[in-house]
PDB file of C-alpha atoms in Angstrom:
ATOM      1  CA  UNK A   1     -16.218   0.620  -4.775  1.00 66.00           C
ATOM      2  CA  UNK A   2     -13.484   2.204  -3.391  1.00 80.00           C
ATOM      3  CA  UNK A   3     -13.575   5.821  -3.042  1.00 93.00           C
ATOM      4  CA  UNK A   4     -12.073   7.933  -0.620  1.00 96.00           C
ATOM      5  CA  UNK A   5     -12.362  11.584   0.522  1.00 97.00           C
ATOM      6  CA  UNK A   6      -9.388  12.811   2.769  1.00 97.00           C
ATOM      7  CA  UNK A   7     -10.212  15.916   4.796  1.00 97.00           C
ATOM      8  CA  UNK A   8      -7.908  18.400   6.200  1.00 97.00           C
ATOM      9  CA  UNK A   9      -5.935  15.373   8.099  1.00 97.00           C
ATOM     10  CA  UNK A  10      -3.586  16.805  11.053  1.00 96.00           C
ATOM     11  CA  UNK A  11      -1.329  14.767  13.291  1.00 96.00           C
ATOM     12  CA  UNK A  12       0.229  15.688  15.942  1.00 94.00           C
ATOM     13  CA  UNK A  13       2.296  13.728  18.935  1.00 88.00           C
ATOM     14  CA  UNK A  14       3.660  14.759  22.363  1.00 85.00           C
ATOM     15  CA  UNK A  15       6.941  13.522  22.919  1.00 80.00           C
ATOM     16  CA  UNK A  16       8.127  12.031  25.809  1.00 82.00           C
ATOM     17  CA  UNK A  17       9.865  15.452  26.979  1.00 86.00           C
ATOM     18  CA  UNK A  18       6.537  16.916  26.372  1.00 83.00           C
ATOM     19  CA  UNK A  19       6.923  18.446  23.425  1.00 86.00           C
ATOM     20  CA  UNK A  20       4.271  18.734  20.575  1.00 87.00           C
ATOM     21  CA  UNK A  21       5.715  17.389  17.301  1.00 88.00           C
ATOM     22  CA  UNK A  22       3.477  18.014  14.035  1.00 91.00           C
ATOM     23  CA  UNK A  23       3.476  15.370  11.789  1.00 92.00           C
ATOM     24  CA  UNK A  24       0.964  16.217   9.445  1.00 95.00           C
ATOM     25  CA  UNK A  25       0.135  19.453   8.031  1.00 93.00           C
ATOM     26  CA  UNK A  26      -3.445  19.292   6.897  1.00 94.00           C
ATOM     27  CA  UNK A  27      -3.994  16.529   3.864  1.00 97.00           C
ATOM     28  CA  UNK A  28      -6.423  17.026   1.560  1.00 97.00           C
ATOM     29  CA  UNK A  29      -7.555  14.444  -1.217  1.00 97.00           C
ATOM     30  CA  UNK A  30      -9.786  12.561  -3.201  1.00 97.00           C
ATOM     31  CA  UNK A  31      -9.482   9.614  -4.835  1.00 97.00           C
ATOM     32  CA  UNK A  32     -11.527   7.565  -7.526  1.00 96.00           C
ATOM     33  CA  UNK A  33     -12.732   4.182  -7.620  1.00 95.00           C
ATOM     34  CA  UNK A  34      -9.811   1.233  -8.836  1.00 95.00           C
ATOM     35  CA  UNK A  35      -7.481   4.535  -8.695  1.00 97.00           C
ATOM     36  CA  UNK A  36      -3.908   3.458  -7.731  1.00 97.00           C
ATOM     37  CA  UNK A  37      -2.190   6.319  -5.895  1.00 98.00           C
ATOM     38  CA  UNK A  38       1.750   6.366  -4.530  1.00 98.00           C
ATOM     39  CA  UNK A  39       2.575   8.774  -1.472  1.00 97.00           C
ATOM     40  CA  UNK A  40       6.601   9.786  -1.732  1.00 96.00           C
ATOM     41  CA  UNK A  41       8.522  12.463  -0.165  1.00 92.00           C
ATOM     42  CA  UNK A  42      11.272  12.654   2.290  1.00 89.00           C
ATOM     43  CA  UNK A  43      11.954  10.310   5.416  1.00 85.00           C
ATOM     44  CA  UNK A  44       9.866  11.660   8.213  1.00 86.00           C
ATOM     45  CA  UNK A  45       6.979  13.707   5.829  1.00 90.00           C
ATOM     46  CA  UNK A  46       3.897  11.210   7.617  1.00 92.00           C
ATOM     47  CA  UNK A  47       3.496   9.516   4.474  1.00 94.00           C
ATOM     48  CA  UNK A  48       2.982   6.297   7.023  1.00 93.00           C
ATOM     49  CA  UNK A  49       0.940   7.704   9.122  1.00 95.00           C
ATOM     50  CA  UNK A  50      -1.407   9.168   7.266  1.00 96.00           C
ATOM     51  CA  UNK A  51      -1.780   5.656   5.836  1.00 95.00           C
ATOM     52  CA  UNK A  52      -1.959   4.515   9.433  1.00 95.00           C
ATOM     53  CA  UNK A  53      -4.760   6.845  10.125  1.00 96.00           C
ATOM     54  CA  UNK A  54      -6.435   5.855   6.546  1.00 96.00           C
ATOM     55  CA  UNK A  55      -6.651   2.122   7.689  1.00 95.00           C
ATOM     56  CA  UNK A  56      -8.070   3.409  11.274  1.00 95.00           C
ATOM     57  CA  UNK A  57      -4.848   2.030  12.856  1.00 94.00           C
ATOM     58  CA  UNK A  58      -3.945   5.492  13.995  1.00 94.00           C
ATOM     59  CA  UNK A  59      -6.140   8.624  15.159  1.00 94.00           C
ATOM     60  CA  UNK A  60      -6.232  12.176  13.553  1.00 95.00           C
ATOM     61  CA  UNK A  61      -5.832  15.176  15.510  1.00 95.00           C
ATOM     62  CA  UNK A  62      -8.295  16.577  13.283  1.00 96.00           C
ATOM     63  CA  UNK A  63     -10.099  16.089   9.958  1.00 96.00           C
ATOM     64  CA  UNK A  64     -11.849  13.047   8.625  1.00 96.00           C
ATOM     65  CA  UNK A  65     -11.201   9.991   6.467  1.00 96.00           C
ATOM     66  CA  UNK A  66     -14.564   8.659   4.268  1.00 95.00           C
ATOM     67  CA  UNK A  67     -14.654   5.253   2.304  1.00 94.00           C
ATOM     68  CA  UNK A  68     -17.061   4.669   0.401  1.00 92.00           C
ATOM     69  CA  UNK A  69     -18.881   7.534   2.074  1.00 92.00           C
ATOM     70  CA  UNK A  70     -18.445   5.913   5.306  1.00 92.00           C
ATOM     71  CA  UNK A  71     -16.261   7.538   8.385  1.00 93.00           C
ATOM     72  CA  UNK A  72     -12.962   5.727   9.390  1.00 92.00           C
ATOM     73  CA  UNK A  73     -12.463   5.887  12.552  1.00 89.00           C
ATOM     74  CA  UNK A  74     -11.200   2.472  13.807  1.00 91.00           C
ATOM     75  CA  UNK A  75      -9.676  -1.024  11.888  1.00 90.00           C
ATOM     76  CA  UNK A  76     -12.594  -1.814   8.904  1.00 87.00           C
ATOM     77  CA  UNK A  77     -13.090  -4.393   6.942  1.00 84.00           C
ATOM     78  CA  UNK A  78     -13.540  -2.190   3.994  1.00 86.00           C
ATOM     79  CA  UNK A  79      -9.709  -1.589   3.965  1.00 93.00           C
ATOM     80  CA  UNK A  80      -7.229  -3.462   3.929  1.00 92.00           C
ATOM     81  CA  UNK A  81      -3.405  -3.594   4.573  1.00 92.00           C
ATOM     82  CA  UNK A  82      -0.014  -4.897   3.205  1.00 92.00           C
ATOM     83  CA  UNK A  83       3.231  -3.789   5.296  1.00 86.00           C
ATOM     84  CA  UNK A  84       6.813  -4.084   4.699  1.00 79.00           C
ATOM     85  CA  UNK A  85       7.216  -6.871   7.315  1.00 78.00           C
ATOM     86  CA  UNK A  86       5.238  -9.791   5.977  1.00 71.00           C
ATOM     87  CA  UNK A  87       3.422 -10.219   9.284  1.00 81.00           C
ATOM     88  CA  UNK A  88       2.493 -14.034   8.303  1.00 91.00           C
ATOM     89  CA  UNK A  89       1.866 -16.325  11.043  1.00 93.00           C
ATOM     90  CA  UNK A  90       4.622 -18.521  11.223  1.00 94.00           C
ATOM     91  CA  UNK A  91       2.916 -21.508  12.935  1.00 96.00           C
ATOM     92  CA  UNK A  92      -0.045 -21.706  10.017  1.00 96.00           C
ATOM     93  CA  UNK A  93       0.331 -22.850   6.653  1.00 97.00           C
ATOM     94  CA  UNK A  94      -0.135 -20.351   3.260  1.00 97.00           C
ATOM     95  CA  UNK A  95      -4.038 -22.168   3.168  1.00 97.00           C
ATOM     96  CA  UNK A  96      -4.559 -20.766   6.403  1.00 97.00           C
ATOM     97  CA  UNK A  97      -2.578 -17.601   7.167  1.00 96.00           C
ATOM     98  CA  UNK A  98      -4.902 -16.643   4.082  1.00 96.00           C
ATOM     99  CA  UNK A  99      -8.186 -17.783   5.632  1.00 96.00           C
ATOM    100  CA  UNK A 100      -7.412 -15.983   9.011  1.00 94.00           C
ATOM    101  CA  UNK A 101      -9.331 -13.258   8.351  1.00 90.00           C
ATOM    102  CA  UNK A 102     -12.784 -14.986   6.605  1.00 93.00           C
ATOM    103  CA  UNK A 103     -12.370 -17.173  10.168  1.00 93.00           C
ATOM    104  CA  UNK A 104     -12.295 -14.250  11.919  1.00 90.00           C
ATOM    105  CA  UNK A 105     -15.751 -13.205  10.112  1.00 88.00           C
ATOM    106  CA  UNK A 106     -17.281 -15.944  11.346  1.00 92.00           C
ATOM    107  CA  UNK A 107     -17.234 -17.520   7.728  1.00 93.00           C
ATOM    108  CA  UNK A 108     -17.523 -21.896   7.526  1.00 95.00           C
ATOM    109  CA  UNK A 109     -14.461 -23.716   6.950  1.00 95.00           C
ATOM    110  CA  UNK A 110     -15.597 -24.462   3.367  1.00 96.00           C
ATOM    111  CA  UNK A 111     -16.234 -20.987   2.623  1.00 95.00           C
ATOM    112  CA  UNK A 112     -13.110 -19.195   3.597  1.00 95.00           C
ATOM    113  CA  UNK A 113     -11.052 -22.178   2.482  1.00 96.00           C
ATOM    114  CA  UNK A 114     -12.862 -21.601  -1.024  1.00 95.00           C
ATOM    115  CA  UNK A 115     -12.136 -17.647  -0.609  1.00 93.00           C
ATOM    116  CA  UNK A 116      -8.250 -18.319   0.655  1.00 95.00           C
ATOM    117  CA  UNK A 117      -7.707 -20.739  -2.592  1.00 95.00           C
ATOM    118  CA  UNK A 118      -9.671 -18.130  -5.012  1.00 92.00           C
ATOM    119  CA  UNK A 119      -6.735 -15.659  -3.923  1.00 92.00           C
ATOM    120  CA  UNK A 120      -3.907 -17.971  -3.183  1.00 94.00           C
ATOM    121  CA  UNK A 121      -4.859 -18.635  -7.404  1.00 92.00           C
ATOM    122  CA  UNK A 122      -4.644 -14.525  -7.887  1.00 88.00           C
ATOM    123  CA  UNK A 123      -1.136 -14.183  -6.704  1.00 90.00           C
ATOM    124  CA  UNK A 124       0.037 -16.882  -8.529  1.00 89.00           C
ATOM    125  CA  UNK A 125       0.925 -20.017  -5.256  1.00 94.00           C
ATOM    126  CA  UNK A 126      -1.723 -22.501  -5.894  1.00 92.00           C
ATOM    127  CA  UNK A 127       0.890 -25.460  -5.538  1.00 94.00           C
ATOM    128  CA  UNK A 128       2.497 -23.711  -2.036  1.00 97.00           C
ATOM    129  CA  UNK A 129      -1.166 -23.564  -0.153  1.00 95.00           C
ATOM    130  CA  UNK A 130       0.566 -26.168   2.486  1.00 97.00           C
ATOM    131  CA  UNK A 131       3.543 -24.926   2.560  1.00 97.00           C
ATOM    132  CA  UNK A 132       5.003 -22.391   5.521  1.00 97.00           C
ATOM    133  CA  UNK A 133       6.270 -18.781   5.647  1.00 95.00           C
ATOM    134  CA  UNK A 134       9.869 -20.163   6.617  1.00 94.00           C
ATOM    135  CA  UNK A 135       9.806 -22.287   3.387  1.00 96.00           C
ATOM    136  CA  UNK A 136       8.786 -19.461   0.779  1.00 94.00           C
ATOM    137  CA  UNK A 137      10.939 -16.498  -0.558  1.00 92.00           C
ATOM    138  CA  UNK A 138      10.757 -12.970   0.554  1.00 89.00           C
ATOM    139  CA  UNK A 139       8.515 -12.036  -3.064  1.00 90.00           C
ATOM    140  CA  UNK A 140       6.349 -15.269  -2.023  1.00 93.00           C
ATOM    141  CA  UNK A 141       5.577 -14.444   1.356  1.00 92.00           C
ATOM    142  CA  UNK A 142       4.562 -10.666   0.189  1.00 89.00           C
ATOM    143  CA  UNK A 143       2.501 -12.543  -2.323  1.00 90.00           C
ATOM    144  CA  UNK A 144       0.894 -14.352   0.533  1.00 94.00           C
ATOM    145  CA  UNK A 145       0.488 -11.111   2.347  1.00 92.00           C
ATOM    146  CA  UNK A 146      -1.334  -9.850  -0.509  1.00 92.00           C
ATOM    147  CA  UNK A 147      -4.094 -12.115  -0.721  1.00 92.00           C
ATOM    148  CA  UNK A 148      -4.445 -12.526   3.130  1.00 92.00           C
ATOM    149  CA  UNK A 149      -5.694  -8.589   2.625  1.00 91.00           C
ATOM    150  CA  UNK A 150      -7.429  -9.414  -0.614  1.00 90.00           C
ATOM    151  CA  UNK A 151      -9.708 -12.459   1.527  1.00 91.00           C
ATOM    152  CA  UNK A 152     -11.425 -10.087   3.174  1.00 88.00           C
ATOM    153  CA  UNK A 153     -12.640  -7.991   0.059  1.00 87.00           C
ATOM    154  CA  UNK A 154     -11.422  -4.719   0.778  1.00 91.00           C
ATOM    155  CA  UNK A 155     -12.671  -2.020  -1.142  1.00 90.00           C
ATOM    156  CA  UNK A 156      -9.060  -0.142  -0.421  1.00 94.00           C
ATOM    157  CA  UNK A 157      -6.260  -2.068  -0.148  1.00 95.00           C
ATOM    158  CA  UNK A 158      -2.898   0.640   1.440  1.00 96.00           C
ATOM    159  CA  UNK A 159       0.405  -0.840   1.130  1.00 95.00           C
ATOM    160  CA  UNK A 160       3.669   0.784   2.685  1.00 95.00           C
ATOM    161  CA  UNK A 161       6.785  -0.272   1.350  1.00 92.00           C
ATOM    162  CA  UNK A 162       5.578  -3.745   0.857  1.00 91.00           C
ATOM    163  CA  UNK A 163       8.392  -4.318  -1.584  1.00 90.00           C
ATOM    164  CA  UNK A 164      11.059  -2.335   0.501  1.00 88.00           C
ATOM    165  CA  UNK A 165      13.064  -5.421   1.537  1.00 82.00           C
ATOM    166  CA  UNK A 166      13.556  -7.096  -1.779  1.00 86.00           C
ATOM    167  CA  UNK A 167      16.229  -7.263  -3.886  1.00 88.00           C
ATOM    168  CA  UNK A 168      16.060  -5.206  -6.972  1.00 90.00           C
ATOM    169  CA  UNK A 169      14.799  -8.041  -9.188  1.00 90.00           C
ATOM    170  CA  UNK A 170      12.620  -9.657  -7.445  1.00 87.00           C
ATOM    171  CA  UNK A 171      11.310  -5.569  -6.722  1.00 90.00           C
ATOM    172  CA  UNK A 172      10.648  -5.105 -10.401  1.00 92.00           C
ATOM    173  CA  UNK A 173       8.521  -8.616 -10.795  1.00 89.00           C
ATOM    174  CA  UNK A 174       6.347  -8.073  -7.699  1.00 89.00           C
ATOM    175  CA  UNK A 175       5.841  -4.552  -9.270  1.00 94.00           C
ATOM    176  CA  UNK A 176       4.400  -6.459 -12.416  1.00 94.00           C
ATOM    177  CA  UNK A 177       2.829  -8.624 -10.837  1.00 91.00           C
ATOM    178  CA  UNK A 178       1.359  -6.152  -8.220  1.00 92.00           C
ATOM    179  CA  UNK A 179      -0.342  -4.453 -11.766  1.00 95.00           C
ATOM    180  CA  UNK A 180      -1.551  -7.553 -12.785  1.00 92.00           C
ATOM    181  CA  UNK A 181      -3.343  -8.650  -9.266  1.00 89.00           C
ATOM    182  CA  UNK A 182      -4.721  -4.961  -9.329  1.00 93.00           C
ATOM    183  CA  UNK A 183      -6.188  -5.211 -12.631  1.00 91.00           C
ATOM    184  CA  UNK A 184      -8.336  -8.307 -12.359  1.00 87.00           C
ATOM    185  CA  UNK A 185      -8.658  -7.568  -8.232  1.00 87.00           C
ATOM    186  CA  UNK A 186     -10.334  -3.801  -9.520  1.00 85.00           C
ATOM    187  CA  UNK A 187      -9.174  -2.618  -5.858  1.00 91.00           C
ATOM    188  CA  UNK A 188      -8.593   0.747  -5.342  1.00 96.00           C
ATOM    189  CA  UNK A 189      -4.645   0.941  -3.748  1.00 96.00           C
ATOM    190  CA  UNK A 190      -2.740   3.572  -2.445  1.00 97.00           C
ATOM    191  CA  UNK A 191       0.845   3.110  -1.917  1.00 97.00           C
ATOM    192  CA  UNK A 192       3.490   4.632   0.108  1.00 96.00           C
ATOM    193  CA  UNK A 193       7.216   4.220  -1.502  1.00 96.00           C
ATOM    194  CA  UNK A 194      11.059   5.893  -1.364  1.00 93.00           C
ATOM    195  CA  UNK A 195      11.511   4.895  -5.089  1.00 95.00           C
ATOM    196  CA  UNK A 196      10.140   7.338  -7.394  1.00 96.00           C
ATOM    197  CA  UNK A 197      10.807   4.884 -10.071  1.00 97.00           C
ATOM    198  CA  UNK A 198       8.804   2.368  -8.260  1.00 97.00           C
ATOM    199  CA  UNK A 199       5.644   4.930  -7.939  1.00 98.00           C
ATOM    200  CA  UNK A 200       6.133   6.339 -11.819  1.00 98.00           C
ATOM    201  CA  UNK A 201       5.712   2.671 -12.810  1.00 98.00           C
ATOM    202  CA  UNK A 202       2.782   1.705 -10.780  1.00 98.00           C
ATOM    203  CA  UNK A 203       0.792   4.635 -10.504  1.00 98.00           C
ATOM    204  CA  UNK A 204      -1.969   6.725 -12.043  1.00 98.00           C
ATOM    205  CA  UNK A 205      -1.052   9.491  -9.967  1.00 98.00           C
ATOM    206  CA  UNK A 206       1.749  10.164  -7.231  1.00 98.00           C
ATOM    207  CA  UNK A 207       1.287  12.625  -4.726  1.00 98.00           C
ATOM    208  CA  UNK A 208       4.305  14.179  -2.874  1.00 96.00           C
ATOM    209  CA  UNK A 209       4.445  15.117   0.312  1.00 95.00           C
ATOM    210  CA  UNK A 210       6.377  17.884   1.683  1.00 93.00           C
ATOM    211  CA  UNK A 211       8.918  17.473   4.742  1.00 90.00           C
ATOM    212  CA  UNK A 212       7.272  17.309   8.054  1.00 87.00           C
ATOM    213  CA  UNK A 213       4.850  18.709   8.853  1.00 91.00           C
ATOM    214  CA  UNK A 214       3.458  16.683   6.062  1.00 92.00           C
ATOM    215  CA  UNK A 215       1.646  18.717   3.186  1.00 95.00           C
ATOM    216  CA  UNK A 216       0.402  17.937  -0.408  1.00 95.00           C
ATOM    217  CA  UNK A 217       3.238  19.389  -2.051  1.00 94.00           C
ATOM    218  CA  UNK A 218       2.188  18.155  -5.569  1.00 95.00           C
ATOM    219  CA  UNK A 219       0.011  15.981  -7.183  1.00 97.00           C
ATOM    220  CA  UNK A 220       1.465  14.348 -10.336  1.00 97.00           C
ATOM    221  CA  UNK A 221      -0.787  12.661 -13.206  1.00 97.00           C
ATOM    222  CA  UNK A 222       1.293   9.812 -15.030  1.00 98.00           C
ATOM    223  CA  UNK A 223       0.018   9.350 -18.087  1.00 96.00           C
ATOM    224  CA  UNK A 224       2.015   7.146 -19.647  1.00 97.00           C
ATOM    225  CA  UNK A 225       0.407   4.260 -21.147  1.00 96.00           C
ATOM    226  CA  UNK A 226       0.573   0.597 -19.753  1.00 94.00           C
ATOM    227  CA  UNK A 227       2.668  -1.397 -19.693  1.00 93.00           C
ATOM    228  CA  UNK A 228       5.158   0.958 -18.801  1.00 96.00           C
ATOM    229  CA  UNK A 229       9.045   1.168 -19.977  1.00 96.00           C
ATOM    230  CA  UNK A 230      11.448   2.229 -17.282  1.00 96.00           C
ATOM    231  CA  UNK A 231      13.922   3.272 -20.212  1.00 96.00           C
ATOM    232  CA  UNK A 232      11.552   5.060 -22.510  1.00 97.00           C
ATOM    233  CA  UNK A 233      12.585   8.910 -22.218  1.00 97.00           C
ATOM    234  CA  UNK A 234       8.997   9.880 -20.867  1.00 97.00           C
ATOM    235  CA  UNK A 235       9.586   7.863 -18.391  1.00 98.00           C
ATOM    236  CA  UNK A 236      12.874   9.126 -17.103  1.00 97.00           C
ATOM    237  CA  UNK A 237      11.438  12.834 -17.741  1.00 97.00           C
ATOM    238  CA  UNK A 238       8.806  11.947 -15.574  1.00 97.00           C
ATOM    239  CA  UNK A 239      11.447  10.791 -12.718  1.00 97.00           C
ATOM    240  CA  UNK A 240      13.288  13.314 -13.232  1.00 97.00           C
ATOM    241  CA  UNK A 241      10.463  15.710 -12.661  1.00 96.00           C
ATOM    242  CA  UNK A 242       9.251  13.982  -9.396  1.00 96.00           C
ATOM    243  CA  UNK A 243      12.760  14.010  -8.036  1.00 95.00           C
ATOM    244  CA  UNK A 244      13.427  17.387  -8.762  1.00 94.00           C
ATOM    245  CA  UNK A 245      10.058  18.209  -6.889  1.00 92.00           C
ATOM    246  CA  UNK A 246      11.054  16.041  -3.729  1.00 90.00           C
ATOM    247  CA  UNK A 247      14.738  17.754  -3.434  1.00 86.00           C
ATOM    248  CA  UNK A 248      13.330  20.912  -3.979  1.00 80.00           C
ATOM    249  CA  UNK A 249      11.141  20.062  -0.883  1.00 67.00           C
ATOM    250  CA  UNK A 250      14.109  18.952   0.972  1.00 64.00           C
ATOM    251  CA  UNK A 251      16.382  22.318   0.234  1.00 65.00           C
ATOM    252  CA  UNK A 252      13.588  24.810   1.616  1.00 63.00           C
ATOM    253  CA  UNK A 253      13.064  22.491   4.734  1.00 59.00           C
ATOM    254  CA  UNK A 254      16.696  23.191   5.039  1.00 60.00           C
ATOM    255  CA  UNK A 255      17.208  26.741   4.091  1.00 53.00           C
TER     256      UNK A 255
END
């Protein structure tokens, strides 16, 4: 499971002048079951806070978020979430930054060891379950980050530029390797990004968001088959097209 019904989300904050500022413009969406969605658009469009408010870390002004049917309205165990900072704890090891949130269930030490090492296994660190954040690269720790989300069997995993800090290599093998935990995970993800080439090779759609206030601008099927070649011509047209949309965007905000 994994589906998720966006209603007419608005956000809107009162700066510390007192000023209203209007973040987000009234989102609409659906999306399927074991979909994988990107959000991209200009700096400042909400595409982080309306992932905020899809993970209950944040409150709409108005609308509603379902998952699964079910009304987010506060942190849930039924969703999960990756952020740009790794957010390990530093003091406990892989084994256990992994387990932290079974423990926090109430689950025995056997059994959320057993679900920390099942995941620890999906990303790919089985032989670095003792070791500590300090000793593993950036791509390793957001592989640890991963499967501390994945422990607690989300049935939506969000992710905001969890890959944002890497170098450009190491970007393009977390990207495969994001795929590959996604396809034996069957997790539905949605995915907030600045590189269009990064959401044109992970996604099944990409929705782009207009500048603030935030609106559904577009929403872009990707067809192109998987695995996915960055310098096949569909793929640049695809770019291409996605770009074009996002600087079109970014002229009438300015006109």
């Amino acid at each position: 499971m994994g589906n998720v019904e966006i209603s007419e989300i608005t956000r809107q904050f009162t700066r510390d002048d007192g000023l209203s500022v209007q973040a987000i413009g009234g989102v609409s969406l659906s999306i399927a079951d074991d979909e994988f969605v990107s959000f991209v658009g200009p700096s400042g469009c909400g595409k982080t806070t309306l992932l905020r408010i899809i993970a209950g870390l944040d409150q709409a002004t108005s609308g509603s978020v379902l998952v699964d049917g079910n009304q987010i309205s506060g942190p849930s165990p039924r969703v999960g979430m990756v952020f740009q900072e790794y957010s390990l704890f530093p003091w406990r090891n892989i084994l256990d930054n992994v387990a932290f949130g079974p423990e926090m269930r109430g689950l025995s030490k056997v059994k959320r060891y057993e679900l920390a090492r099942k995941y620890i296994s999906l990303v790919g660190l089985n032989q670095f379950e003792k070791s500590y954040p300090y000793e593993l690269s950036g791509g390793m720790r957001q592989r640890v980050a991963i499967a501390r989300a994945l422990a607690n069997d989300p049935d939506l995993l969000l992710m905001d530029e969890p890959f944002g800090a890497l170098d450009a290599q190491t970007r393009n093998k977390m990207q495969s390797e994001l795929l590959d935990i996604w396809g034996r995970s069957k997790k539905t993800i949605l995915f907030v990004t600045h590189s269009v080439d990064e959401a044109v090779f992970l996604s099944d759609r990409i929705v782009v968001m207009s500048p603030r206030p935030g609106k559904i601008r577009s929403v872009v099927k990707v067809t192109i088959p998987r695995p996915r070649d960055r310098t096949a011509p569909e793929f640049g047209n695809l770019r291409r097209d996605v770009l074009g949309l996002i600087e079109e965007q970014s002229r009438q905000a300015n006109d």
